[in-house]
PDB file of C-alpha atoms in Angstrom:
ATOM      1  CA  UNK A 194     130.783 215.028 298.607  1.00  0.00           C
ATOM      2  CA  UNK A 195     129.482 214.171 301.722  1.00  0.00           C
ATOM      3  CA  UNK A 196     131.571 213.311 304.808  1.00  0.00           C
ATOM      4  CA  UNK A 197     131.402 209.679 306.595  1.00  0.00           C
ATOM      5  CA  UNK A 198     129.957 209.341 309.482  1.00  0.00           C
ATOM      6  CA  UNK A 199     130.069 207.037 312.364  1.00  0.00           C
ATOM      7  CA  UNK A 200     127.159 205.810 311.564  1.00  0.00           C
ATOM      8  CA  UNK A 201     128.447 204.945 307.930  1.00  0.00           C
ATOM      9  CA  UNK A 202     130.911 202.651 309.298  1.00  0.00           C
ATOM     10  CA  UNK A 203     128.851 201.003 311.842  1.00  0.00           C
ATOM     11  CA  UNK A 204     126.462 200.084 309.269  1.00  0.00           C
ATOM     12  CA  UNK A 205     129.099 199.223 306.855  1.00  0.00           C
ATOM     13  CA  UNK A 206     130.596 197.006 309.705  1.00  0.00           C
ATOM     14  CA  UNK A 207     126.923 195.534 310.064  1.00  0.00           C
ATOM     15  CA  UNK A 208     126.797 194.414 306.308  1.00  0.00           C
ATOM     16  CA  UNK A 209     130.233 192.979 306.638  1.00  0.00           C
ATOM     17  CA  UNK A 210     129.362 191.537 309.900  1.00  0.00           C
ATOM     18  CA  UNK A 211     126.239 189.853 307.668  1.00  0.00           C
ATOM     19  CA  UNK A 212     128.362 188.450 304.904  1.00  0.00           C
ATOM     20  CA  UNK A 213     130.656 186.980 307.125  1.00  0.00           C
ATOM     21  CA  UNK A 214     127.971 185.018 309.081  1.00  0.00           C
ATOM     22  CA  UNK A 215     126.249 184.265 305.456  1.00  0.00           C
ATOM     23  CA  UNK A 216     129.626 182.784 304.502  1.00  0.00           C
ATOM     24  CA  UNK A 217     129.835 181.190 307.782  1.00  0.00           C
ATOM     25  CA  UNK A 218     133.127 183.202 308.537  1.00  0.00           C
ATOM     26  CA  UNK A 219     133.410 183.693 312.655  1.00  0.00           C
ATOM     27  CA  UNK A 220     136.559 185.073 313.123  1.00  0.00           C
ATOM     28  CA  UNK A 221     135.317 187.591 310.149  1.00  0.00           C
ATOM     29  CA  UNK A 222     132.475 188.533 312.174  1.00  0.00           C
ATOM     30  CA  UNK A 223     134.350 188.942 315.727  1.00  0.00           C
ATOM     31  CA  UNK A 224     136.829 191.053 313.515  1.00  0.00           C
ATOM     32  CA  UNK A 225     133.401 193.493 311.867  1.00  0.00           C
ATOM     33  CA  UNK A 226     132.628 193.113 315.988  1.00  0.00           C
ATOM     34  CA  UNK A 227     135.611 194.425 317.976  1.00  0.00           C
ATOM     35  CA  UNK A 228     135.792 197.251 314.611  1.00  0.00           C
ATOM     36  CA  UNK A 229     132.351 198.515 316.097  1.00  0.00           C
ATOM     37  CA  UNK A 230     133.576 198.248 319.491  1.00  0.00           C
ATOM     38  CA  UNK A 231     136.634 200.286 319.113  1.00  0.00           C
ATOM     39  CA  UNK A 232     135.071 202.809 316.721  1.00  0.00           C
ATOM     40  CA  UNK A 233     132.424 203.183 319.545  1.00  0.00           C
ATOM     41  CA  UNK A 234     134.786 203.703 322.523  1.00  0.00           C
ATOM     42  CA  UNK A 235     133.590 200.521 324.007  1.00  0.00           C
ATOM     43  CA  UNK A 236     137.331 198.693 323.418  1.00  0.00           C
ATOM     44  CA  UNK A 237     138.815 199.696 326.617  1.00  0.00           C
ATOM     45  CA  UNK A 238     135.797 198.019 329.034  1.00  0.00           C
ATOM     46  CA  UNK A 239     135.832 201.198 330.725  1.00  0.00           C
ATOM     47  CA  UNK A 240     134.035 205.052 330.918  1.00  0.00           C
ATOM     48  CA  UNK A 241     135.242 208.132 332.508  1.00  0.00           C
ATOM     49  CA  UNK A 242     134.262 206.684 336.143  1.00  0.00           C
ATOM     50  CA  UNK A 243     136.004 203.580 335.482  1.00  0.00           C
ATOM     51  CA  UNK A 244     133.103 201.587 335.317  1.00  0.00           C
ATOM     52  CA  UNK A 245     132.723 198.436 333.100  1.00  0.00           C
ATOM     53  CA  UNK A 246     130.405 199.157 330.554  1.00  0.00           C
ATOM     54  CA  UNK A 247     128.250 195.910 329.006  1.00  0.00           C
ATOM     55  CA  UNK A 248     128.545 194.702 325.990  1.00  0.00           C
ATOM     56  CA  UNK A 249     126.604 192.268 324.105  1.00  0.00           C
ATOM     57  CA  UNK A 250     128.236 190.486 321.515  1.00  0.00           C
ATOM     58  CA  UNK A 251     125.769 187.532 319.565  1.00  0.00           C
ATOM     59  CA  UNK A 252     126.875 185.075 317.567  1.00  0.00           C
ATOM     60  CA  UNK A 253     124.516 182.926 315.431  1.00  0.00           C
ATOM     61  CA  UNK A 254     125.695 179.579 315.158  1.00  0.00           C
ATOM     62  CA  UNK A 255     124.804 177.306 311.967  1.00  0.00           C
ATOM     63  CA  UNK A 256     125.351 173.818 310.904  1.00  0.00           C
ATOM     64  CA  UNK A 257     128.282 173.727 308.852  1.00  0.00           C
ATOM     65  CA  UNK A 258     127.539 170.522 306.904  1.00  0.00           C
ATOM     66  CA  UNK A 259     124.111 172.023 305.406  1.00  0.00           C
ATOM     67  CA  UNK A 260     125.093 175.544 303.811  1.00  0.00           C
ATOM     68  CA  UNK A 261     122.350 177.699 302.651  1.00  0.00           C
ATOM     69  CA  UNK A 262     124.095 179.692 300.441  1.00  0.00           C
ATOM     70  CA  UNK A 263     127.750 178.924 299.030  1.00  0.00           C
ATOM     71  CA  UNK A 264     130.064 181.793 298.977  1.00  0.00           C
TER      72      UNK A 264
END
Protein backbone atom coordinates (compact mmCIF):
# COMPACT_ATOMS: atom_id res chain seq x y z
CA UNK A 1 0.00 0.00 0.00
CA UNK A 2 1.21 3.09 -1.04
CA UNK A 3 1.28 6.26 1.10
CA UNK A 4 -0.77 9.60 0.11
CA UNK A 5 0.80 12.24 -0.95
CA UNK A 6 0.25 15.88 -1.13
CA UNK A 7 -0.17 15.72 -4.36
CA UNK A 8 -3.02 13.02 -3.91
CA UNK A 9 -5.06 15.41 -2.08
CA UNK A 10 -4.51 18.38 -4.16
CA UNK A 11 -5.70 16.54 -7.06
CA UNK A 12 -8.42 14.94 -5.17
CA UNK A 13 -9.37 18.55 -4.02
CA UNK A 14 -9.18 19.49 -7.87
CA UNK A 15 -11.84 16.78 -8.86
CA UNK A 16 -13.99 17.87 -6.00
CA UNK A 17 -13.33 21.39 -6.80
CA UNK A 18 -14.73 20.20 -10.56
CA UNK A 19 -17.89 18.55 -9.37
CA UNK A 20 -18.79 21.27 -7.33
CA UNK A 21 -18.57 23.87 -10.18
CA UNK A 22 -20.34 21.04 -12.54
CA UNK A 23 -23.12 21.04 -9.94
CA UNK A 24 -22.93 24.69 -9.75
CA UNK A 25 -22.02 24.44 -5.94
CA UNK A 26 -19.75 27.78 -4.94
CA UNK A 27 -19.45 27.59 -1.49
CA UNK A 28 -18.39 23.72 -2.33
CA UNK A 29 -15.72 24.94 -4.44
CA UNK A 30 -14.32 27.87 -2.05
CA UNK A 31 -14.47 24.98 0.61
CA UNK A 32 -12.13 22.24 -2.12
CA UNK A 33 -10.23 25.99 -2.38
CA UNK A 34 -9.20 27.15 1.11
CA UNK A 35 -8.55 22.83 1.65
CA UNK A 36 -5.68 23.40 -1.01
CA UNK A 37 -4.69 26.52 0.55
CA UNK A 38 -4.22 25.27 3.99
CA UNK A 39 -2.78 21.90 2.94
CA UNK A 40 -0.26 24.09 0.95
CA UNK A 41 0.80 26.49 3.76
CA UNK A 42 -0.70 29.32 1.88
CA UNK A 43 -3.70 29.81 4.78
CA UNK A 44 -1.86 32.13 6.93
CA UNK A 45 -1.08 34.98 3.92
CA UNK A 46 2.31 34.88 5.15
CA UNK A 47 6.14 33.09 4.64
CA UNK A 48 9.00 32.98 6.92
CA UNK A 49 9.87 36.83 6.08
CA UNK A 50 6.45 37.84 6.70
CA UNK A 51 5.71 38.60 3.34
CA UNK A 52 2.21 38.22 1.72
CA UNK A 53 2.35 35.59 -0.61
CA UNK A 54 -0.32 35.79 -3.83
CA UNK A 55 -2.83 33.78 -4.34
CA UNK A 56 -5.07 33.29 -7.17
CA UNK A 57 -8.29 31.97 -6.53
CA UNK A 58 -10.81 31.67 -10.02
CA UNK A 59 -14.13 31.18 -10.00
CA UNK A 60 -16.12 30.32 -13.17
CA UNK A 61 -19.37 31.78 -13.10
CA UNK A 62 -22.44 30.10 -15.07
CA UNK A 63 -25.97 30.92 -15.76
CA UNK A 64 -27.99 29.26 -13.31
CA UNK A 65 -31.29 29.14 -15.24
CA UNK A 66 -29.64 27.00 -18.24
CA UNK A 67 -27.85 23.90 -16.48
CA UNK A 68 -25.74 21.75 -18.59
CA UNK A 69 -25.74 18.89 -16.65
CA UNK A 70 -28.24 18.15 -13.64
CA UNK A 71 -26.69 16.75 -10.60
Amino acid sequence: MSKVTIDDLIAELDNASKLASDCQKPSAMITATMSKAKLLGLDKGVNDADEVQPVKVVINVEDARKPDRVC
